[in-house]
mmCIF file of C-alpha atoms in Angstrom:
data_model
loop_
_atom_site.group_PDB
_atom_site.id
_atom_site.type_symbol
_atom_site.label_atom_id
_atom_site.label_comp_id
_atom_site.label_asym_id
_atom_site.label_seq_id
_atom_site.Cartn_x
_atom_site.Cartn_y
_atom_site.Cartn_z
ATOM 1 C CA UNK A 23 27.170 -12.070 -4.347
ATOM 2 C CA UNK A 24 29.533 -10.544 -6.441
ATOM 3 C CA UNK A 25 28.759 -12.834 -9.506
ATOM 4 C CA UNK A 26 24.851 -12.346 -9.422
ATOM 5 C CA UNK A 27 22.887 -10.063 -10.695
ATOM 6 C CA UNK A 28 19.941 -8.571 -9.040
ATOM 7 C CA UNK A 29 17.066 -7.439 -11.450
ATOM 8 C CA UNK A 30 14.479 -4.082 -10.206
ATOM 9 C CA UNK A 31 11.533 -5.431 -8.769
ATOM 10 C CA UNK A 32 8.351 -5.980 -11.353
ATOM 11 C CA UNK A 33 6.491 -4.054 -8.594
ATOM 12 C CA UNK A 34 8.375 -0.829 -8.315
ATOM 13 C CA UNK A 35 8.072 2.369 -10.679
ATOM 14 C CA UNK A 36 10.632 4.423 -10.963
ATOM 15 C CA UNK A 37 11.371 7.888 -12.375
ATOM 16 C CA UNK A 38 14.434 9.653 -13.173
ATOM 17 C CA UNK A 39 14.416 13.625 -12.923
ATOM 18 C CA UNK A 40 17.142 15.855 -12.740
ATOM 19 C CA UNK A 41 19.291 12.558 -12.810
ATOM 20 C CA UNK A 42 18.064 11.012 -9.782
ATOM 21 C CA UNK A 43 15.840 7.944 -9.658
ATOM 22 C CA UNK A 44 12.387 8.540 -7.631
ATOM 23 C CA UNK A 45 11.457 5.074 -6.775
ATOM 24 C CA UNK A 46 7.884 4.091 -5.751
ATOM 25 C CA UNK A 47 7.433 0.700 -3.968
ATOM 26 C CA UNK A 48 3.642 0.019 -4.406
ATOM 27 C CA UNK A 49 2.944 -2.172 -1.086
ATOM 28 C CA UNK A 50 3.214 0.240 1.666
ATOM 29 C CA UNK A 51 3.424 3.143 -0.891
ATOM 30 C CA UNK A 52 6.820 4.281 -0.037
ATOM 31 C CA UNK A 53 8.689 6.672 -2.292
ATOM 32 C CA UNK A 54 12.652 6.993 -2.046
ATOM 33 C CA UNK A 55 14.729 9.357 -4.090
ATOM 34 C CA UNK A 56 18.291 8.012 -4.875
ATOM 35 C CA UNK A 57 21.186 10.304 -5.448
ATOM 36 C CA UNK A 58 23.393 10.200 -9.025
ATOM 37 C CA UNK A 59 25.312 7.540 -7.955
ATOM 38 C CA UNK A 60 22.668 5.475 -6.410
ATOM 39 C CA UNK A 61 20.781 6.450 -9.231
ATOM 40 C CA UNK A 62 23.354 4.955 -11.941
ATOM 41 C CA UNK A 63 23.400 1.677 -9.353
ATOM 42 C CA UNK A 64 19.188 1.614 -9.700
ATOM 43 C CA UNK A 65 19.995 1.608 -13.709
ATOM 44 C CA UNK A 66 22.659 -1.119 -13.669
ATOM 45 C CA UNK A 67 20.182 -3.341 -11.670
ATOM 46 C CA UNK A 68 18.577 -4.968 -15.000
ATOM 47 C CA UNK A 69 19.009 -8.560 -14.330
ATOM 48 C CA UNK A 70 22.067 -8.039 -17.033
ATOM 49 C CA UNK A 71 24.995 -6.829 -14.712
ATOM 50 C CA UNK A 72 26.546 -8.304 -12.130
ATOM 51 C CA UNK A 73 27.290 -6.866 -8.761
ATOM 52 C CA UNK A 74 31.227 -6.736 -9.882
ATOM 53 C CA UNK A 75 30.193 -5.112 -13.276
ATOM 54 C CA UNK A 76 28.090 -2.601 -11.457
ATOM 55 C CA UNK A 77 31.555 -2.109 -9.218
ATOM 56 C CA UNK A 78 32.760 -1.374 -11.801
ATOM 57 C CA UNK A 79 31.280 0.574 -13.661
ATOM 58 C CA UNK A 80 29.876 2.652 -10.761
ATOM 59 C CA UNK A 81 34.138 2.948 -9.510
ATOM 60 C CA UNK A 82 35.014 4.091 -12.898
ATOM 61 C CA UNK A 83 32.005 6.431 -13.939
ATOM 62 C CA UNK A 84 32.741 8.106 -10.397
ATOM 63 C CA UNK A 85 36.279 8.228 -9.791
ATOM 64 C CA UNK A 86 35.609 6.080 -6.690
ATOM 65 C CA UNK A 87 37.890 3.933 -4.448
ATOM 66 C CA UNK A 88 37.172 -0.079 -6.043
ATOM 67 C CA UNK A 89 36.928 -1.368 -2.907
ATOM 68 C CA UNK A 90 35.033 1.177 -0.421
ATOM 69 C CA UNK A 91 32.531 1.324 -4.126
ATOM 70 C CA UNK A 92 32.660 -2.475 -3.589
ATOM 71 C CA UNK A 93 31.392 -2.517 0.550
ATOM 72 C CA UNK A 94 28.726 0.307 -0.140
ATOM 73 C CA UNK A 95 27.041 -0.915 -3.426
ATOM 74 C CA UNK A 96 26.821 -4.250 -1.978
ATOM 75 C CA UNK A 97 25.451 -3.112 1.368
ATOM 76 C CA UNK A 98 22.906 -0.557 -0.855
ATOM 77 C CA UNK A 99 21.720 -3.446 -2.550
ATOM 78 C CA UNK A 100 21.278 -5.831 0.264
ATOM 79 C CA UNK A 101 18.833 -3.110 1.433
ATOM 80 C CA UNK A 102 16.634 -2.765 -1.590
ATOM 81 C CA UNK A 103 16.552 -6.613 -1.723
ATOM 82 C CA UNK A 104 15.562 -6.557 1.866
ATOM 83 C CA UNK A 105 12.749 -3.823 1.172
ATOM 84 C CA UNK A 106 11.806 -6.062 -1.739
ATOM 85 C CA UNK A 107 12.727 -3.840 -4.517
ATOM 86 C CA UNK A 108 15.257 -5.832 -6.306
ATOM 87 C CA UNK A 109 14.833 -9.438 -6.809
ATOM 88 C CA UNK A 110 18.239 -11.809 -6.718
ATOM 89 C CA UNK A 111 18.478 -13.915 -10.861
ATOM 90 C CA UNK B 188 -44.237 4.182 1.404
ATOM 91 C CA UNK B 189 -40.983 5.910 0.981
ATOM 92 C CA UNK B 190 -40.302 7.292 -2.701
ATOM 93 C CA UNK B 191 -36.979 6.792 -4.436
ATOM 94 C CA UNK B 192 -35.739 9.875 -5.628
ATOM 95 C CA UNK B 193 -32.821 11.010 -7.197
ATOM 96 C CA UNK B 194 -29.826 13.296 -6.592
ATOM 97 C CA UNK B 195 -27.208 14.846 -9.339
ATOM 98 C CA UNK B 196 -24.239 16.174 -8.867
ATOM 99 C CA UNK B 197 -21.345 17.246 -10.734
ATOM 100 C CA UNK B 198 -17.729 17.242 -10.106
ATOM 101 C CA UNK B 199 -14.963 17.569 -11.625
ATOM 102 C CA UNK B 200 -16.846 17.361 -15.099
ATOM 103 C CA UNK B 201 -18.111 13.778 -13.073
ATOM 104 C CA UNK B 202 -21.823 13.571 -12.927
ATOM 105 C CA UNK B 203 -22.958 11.270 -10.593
ATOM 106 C CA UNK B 204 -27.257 9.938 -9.682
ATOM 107 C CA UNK B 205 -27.498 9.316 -6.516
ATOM 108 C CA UNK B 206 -30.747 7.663 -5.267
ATOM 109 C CA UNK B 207 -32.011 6.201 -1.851
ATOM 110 C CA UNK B 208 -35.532 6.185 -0.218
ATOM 111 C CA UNK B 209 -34.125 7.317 3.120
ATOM 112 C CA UNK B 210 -35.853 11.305 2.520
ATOM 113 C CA UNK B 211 -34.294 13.084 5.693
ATOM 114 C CA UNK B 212 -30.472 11.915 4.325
ATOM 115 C CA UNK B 213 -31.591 12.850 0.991
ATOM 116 C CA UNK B 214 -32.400 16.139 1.858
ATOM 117 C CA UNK B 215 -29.356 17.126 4.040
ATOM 118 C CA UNK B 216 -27.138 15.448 0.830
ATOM 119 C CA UNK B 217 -28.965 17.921 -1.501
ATOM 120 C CA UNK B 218 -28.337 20.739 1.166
ATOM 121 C CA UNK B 219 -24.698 19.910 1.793
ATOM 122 C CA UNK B 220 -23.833 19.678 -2.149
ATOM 123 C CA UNK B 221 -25.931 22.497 -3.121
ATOM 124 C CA UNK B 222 -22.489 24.293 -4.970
ATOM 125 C CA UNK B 223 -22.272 20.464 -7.121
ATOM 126 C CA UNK B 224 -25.878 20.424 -8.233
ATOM 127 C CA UNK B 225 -25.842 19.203 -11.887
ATOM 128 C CA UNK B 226 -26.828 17.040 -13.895
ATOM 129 C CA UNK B 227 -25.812 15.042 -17.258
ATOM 130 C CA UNK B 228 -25.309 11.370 -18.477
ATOM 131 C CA UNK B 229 -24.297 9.526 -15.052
ATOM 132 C CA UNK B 230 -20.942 8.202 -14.833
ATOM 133 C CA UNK B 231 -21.885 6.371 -12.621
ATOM 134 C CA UNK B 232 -25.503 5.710 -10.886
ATOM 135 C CA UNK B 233 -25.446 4.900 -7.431
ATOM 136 C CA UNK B 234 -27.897 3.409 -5.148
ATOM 137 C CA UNK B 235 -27.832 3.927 -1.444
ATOM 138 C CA UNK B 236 -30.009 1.892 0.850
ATOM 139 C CA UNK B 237 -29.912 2.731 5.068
ATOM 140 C CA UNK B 238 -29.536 -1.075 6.810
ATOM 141 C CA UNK B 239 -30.174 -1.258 10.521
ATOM 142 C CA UNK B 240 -27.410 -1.726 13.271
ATOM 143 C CA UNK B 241 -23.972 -1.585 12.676
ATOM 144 C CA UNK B 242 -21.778 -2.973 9.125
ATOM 145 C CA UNK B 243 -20.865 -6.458 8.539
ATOM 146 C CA UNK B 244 -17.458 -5.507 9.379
ATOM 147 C CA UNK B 245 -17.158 -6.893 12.598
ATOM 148 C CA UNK B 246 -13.374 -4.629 13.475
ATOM 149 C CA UNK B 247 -14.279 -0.938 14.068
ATOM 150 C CA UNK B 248 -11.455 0.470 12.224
ATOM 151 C CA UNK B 249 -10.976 -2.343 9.605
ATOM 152 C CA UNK B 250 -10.756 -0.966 6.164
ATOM 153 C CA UNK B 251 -10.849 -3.589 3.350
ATOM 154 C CA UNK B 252 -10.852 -2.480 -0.548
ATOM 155 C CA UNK B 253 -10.650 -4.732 -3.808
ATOM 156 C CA UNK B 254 -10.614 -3.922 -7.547
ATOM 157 C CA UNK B 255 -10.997 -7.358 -10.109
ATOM 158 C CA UNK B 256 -12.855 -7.433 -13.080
ATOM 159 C CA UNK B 257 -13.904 -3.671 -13.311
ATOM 160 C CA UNK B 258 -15.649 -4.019 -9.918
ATOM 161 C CA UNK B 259 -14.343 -2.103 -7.200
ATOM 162 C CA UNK B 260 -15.466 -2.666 -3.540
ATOM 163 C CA UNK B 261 -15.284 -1.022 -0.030
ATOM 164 C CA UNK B 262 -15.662 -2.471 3.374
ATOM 165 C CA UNK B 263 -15.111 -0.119 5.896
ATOM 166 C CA UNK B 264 -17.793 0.307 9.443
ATOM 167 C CA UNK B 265 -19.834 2.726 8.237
ATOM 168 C CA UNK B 266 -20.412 1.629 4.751
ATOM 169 C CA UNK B 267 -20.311 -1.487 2.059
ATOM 170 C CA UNK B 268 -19.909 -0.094 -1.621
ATOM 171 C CA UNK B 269 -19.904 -1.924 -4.876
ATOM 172 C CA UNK B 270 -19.143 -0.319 -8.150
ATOM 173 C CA UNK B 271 -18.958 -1.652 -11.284
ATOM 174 C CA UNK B 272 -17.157 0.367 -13.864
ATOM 175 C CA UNK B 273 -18.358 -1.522 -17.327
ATOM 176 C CA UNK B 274 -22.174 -0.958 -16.368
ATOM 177 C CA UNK B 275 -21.957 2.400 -14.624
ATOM 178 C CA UNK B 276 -23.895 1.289 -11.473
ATOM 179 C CA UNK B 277 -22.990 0.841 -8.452
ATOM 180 C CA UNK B 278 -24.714 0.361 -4.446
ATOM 181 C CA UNK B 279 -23.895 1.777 -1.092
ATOM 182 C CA UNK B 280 -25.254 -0.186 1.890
ATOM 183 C CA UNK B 281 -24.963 2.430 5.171
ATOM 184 C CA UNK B 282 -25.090 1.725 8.566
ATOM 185 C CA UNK B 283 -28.304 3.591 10.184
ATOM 186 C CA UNK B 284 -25.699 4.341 13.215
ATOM 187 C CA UNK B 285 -23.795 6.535 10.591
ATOM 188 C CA UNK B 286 -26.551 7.910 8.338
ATOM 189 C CA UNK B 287 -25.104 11.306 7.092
ATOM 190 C CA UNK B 288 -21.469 10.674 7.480
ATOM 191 C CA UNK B 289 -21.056 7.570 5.841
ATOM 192 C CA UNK B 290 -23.052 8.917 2.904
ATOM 193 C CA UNK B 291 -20.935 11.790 2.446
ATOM 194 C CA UNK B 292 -17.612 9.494 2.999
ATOM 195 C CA UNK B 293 -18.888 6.899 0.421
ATOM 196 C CA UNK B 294 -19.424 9.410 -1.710
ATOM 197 C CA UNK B 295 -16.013 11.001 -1.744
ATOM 198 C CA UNK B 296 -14.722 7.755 -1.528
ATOM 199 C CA UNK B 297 -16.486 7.027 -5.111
ATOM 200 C CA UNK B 298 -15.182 10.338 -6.604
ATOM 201 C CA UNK B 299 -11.805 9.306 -5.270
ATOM 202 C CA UNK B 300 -11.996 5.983 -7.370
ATOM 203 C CA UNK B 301 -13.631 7.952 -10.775
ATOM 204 C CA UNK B 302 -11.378 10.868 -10.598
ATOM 205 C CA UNK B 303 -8.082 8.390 -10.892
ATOM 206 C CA UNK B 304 -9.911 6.047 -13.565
ATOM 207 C CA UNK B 305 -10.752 8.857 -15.262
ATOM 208 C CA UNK B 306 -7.107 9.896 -15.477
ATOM 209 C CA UNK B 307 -7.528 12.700 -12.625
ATOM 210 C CA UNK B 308 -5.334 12.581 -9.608
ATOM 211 C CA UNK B 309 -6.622 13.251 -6.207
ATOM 212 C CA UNK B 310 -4.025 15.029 -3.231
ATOM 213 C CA UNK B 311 -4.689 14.745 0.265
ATOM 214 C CA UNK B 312 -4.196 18.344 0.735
ATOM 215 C CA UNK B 313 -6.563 22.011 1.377
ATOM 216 C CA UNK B 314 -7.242 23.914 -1.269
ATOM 217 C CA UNK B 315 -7.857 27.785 -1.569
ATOM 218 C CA UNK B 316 -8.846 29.498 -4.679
ATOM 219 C CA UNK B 317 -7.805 33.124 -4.812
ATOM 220 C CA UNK B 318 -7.876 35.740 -8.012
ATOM 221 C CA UNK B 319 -9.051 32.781 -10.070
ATOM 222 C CA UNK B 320 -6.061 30.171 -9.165
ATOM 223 C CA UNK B 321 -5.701 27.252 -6.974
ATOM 224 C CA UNK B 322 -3.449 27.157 -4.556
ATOM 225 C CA UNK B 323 -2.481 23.479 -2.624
ATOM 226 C CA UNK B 324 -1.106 22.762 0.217
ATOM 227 C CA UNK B 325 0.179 19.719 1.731
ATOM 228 C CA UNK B 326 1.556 17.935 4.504
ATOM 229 C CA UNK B 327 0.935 15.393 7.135
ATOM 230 C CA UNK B 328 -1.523 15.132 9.442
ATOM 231 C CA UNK B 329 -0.855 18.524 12.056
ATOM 232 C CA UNK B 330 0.686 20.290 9.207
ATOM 233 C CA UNK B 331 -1.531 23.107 8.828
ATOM 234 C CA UNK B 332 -3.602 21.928 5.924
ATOM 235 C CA UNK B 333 -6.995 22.897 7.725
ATOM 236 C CA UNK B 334 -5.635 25.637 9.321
ATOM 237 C CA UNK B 335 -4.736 27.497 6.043
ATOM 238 C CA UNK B 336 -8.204 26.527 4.634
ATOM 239 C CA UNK B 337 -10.108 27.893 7.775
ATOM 240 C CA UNK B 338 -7.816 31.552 7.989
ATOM 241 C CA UNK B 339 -8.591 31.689 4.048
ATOM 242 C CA UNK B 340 -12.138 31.523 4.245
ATOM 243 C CA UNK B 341 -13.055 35.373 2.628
ATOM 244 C CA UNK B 342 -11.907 33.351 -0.097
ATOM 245 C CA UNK B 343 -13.165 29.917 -2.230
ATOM 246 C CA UNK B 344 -12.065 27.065 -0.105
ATOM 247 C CA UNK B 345 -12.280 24.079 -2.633
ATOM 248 C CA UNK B 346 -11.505 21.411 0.423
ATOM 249 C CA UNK B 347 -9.464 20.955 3.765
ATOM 250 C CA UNK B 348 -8.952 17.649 2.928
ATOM 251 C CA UNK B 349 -9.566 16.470 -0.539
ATOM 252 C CA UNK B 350 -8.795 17.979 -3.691
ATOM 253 C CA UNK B 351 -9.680 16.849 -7.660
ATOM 254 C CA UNK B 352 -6.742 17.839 -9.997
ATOM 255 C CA UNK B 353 -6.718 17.196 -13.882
ATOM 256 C CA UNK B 354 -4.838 18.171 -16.965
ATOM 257 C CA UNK B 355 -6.172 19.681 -20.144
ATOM 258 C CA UNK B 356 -3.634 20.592 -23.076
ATOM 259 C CA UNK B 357 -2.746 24.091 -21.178
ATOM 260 C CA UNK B 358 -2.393 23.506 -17.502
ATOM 261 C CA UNK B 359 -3.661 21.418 -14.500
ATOM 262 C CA UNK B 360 -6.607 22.780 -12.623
ATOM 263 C CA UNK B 361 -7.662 21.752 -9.574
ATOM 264 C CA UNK B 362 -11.615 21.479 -8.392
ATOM 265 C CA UNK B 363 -13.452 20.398 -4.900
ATOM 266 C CA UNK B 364 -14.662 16.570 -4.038
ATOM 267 C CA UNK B 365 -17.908 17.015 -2.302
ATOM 268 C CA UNK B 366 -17.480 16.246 1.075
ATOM 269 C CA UNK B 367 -19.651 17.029 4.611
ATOM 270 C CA UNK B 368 -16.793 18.784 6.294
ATOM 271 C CA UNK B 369 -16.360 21.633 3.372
ATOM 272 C CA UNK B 370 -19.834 22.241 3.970
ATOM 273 C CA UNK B 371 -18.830 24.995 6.403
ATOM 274 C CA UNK B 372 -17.108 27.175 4.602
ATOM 275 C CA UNK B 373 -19.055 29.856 3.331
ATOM 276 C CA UNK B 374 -17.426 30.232 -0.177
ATOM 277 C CA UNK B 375 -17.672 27.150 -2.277
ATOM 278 C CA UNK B 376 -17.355 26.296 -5.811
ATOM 279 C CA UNK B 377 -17.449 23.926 -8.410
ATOM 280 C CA UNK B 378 -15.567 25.445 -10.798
ATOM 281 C CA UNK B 379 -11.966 24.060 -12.156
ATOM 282 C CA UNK B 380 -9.059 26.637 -11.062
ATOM 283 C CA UNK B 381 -5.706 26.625 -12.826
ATOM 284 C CA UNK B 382 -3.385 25.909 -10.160
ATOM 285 C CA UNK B 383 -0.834 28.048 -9.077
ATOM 286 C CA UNK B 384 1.488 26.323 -7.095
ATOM 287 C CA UNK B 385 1.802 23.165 -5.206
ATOM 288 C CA UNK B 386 2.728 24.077 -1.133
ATOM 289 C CA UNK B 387 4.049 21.636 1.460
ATOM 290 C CA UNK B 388 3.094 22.927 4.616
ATOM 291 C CA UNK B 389 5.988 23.649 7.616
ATOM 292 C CA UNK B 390 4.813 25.783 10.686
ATOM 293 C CA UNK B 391 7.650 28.627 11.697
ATOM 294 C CA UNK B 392 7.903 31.545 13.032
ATOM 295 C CA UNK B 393 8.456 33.438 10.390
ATOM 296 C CA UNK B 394 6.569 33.376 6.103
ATOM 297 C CA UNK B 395 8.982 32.659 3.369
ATOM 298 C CA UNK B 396 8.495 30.201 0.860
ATOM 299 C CA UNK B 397 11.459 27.476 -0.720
ATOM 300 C CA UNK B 398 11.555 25.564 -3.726
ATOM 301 C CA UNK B 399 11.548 22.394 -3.515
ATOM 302 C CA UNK B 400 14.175 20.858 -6.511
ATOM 303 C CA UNK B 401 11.778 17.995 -8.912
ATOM 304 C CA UNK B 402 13.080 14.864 -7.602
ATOM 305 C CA UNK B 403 12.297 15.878 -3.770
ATOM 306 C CA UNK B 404 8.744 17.281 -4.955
ATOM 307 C CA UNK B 405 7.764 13.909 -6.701
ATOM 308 C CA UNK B 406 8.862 11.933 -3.790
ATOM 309 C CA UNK B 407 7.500 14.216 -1.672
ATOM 310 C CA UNK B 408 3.980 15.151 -3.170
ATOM 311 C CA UNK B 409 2.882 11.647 -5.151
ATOM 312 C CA UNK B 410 0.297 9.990 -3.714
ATOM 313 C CA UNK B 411 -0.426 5.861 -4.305
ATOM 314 C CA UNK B 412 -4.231 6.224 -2.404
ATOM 315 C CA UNK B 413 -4.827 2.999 -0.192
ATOM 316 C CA UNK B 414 -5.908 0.058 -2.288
ATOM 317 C CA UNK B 415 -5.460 1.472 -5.311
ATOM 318 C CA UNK B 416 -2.259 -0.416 -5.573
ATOM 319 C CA UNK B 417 -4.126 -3.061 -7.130
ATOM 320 C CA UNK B 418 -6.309 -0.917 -9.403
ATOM 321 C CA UNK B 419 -3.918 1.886 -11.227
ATOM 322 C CA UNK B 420 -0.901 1.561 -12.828
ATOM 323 C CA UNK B 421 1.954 2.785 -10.306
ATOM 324 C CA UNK B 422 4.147 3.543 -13.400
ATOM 325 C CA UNK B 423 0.951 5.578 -15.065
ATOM 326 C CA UNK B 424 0.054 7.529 -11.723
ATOM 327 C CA UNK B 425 4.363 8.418 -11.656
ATOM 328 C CA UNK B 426 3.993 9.334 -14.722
ATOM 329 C CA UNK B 427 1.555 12.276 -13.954
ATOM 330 C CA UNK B 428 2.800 13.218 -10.878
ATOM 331 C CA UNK B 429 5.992 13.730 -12.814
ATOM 332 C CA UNK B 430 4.833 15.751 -15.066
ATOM 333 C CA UNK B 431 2.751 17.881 -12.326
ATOM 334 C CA UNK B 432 5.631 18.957 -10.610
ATOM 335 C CA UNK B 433 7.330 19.568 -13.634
ATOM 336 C CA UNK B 434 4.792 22.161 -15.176
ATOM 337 C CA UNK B 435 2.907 23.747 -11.220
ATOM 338 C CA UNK B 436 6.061 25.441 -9.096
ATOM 339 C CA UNK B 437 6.862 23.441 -5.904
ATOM 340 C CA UNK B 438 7.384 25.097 -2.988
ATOM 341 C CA UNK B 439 7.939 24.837 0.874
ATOM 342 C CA UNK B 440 5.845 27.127 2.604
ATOM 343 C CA UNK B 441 7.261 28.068 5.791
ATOM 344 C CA UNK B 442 4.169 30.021 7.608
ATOM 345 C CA UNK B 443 2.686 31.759 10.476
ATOM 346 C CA UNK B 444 -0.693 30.571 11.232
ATOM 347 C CA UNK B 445 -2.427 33.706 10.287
ATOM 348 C CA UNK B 446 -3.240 35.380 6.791
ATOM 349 C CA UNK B 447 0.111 37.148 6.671
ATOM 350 C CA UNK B 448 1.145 34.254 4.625
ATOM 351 C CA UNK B 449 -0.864 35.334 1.645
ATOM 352 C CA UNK B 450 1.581 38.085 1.066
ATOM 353 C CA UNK B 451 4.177 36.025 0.903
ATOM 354 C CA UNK B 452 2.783 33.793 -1.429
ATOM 355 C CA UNK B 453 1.581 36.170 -3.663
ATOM 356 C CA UNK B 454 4.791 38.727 -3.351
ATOM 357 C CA UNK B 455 6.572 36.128 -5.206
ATOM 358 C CA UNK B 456 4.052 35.211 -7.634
ATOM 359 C CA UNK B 457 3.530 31.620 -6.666
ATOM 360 C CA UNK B 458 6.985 30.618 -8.671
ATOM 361 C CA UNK B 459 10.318 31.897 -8.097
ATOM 362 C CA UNK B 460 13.801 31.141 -10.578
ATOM 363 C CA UNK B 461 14.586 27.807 -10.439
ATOM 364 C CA UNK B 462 17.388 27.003 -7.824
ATOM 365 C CA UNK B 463 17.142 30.225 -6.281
ATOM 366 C CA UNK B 464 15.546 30.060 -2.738
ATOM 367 C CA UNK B 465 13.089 33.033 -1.959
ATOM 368 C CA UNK B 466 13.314 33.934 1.300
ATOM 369 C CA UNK B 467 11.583 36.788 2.516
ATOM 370 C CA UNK B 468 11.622 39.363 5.161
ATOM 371 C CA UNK B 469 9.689 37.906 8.114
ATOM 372 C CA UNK B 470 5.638 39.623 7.975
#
């Protein structure tokens, strides 16, 4: 998982304010607001970063422990791919 | 022989001809939207014919709506509507065992669809108008929505339910859908009101109001109607909600279910300094 990247979902809309990402998933009409960091993660997932590279970047921007960044980012995105949000390149 | 005739209304700037041959419906729609009689250049013309027995929809509670090729169509079991957009026209079919309730929820139903297409939004929310503002309040079902609308009713009620918002360059107003359960509020209108403040509804035991920071109050107040998935632009609809909550003050309203909450409400003006929680002495 760690060398693919994941690309947002053609049928989500999404809409930063104040920094956070309000996300809208059309089928079901559910509405999520992500925090900074999950935010930042929401950004990173343009079909143009891997997993690692959003480690990365997401351990660096936030002063974060690599590998706790590592277990959570990959566990947040196994949830918006299993809520259909993100779609696996 | 029954006579076609016809009957205008108006709402939110939306004129709409309405005409079936059924005389006793017609006459209890022109009494129930009395405050929306109008007329103009039809948006869209409707025609509304009464069938026997009960819709083709064979599940009671079966809802079924499409949008392709500018035609947009309801199945519910008290009505069938068709609407075409590109030729303004559109039919109702009713079921005689609704008669006067599936008129009036076909016809909101239409204004829902018209208001978004013509780049309105629509909450599910009460509305009060009060000194010449709107003031909305939302929540799930049980959260007090009617309950505010029925202890404000010295003042304009513009819905319990259902209420029409748009923007102009200045400010977004808010304005009543017709719809048969407004009907009994003795102080309607069918005027636009700038709007005040937006309200999500939480019953306590004491009045203060919150406010609610942007992100929460997009997540919390848009509204993607059922089947309109297919018809709107998400992004577009996001994209006014956004900037709704961004120009009309968001707030929690934490109230008693009496009028006392008024005075809270208007104590604080409807706004308060961003990031500074208003909490008031209990009323």
């Amino acid at each position: 998982m760690l060398n693919k990247c994941f690309k947002r979902a053609k049928s989500t809309a999404s809409r930063t304010v104040d920094n956070e990402a309000v996300v809208v998933i059309p089928e079901g009409g559910l509405v999520r607001v992500l925090n900074d960091a999950g935010s930042r993660v929401w950004q990173l997932l343009d079909g143009e970063h891997t997993v690692k590279e959003i480690v990365e970047a997401i351990s660096q921007e936030f002063d974060a422990p690599a590998e706790q960044t590592q277990t959570d980012i990959m566990s947040f995105i196994k949830e918006l791919e299993a809520k259909q949000m993100v779609e696996g390149l | 022989m029954n006579k076609t005739k016809t009957l205008q209304i108006v709402a939110g700037d939306i004129p709409l001809a309405i005409t079936l041959d059924d005389h006793q419906i017609l006459k209890q729609l022109q009494s129930l939207y009395a405050p929306f009689a109008g007329g103009g250049d039809a948006a869209c013309k409707i025609k509304i014919k009464v069938t026997k027995g009960t819709s083709n929809v064979s599940v009671q509670d079966q809802v079924d709506i499409k949008f392709s090729n500018h035609v947009y169509q309801v199945i519910n079991s008290e009505y069938s509507a068709r609407i075409d957009l590109k030729k303004k026209i559109g039919t109702i079919d009713i079921s005689s065992d609704w008669k006067l309730e599936a008129c009036s929820n076909a016809i909101k139903n239409v204004y829902t669809f018209l208001i978004i297409n013509t780049g309105g939004l629509v909450l599910h929310a009460s509305g009060v108008a009060r000194q010449e503002q709107a003031y909305i309040f939302c929540g799930s079902s049980g959260a007090g929505k009617t309950t505010v609308a029925e202890i404000s009713q010295e003042n304009v009620v513009l819905g319990e339910e259902l209420i029409g918002i748009k923007a102009d360059a200045q400010s977004w107003r808010a304005f009543s859908i017709p719809y048969q359960q407004d009907c009994r509020f003795p102080r309607r209108s069918n005027d636009f009101f700038r709007i005040a403040g937006l309200f999500q509804l939480v019953q306590d035991t004491s009045n203060h109001i919150i406010p609610i920071p942007k992100p929460r109050a997009l997540a919390d107040f848009f509204i993607l109607p059922v089947g309109f998935e297919k018809f709107t632009s998400c992004y577009n609809l996001l994209e006014k909600w956004h900037r709704l909550v961004n120009e009309v003050g968001c707030f929690e309203l934490h109230f008693l279910p009496n009028s006392s909450f008024w005075h809270c409400i208007t104590k604080s003006g409807g706004r308060s300094p961003r990031g500074h929680p208003v909490t008031l002495q209990p009323i």
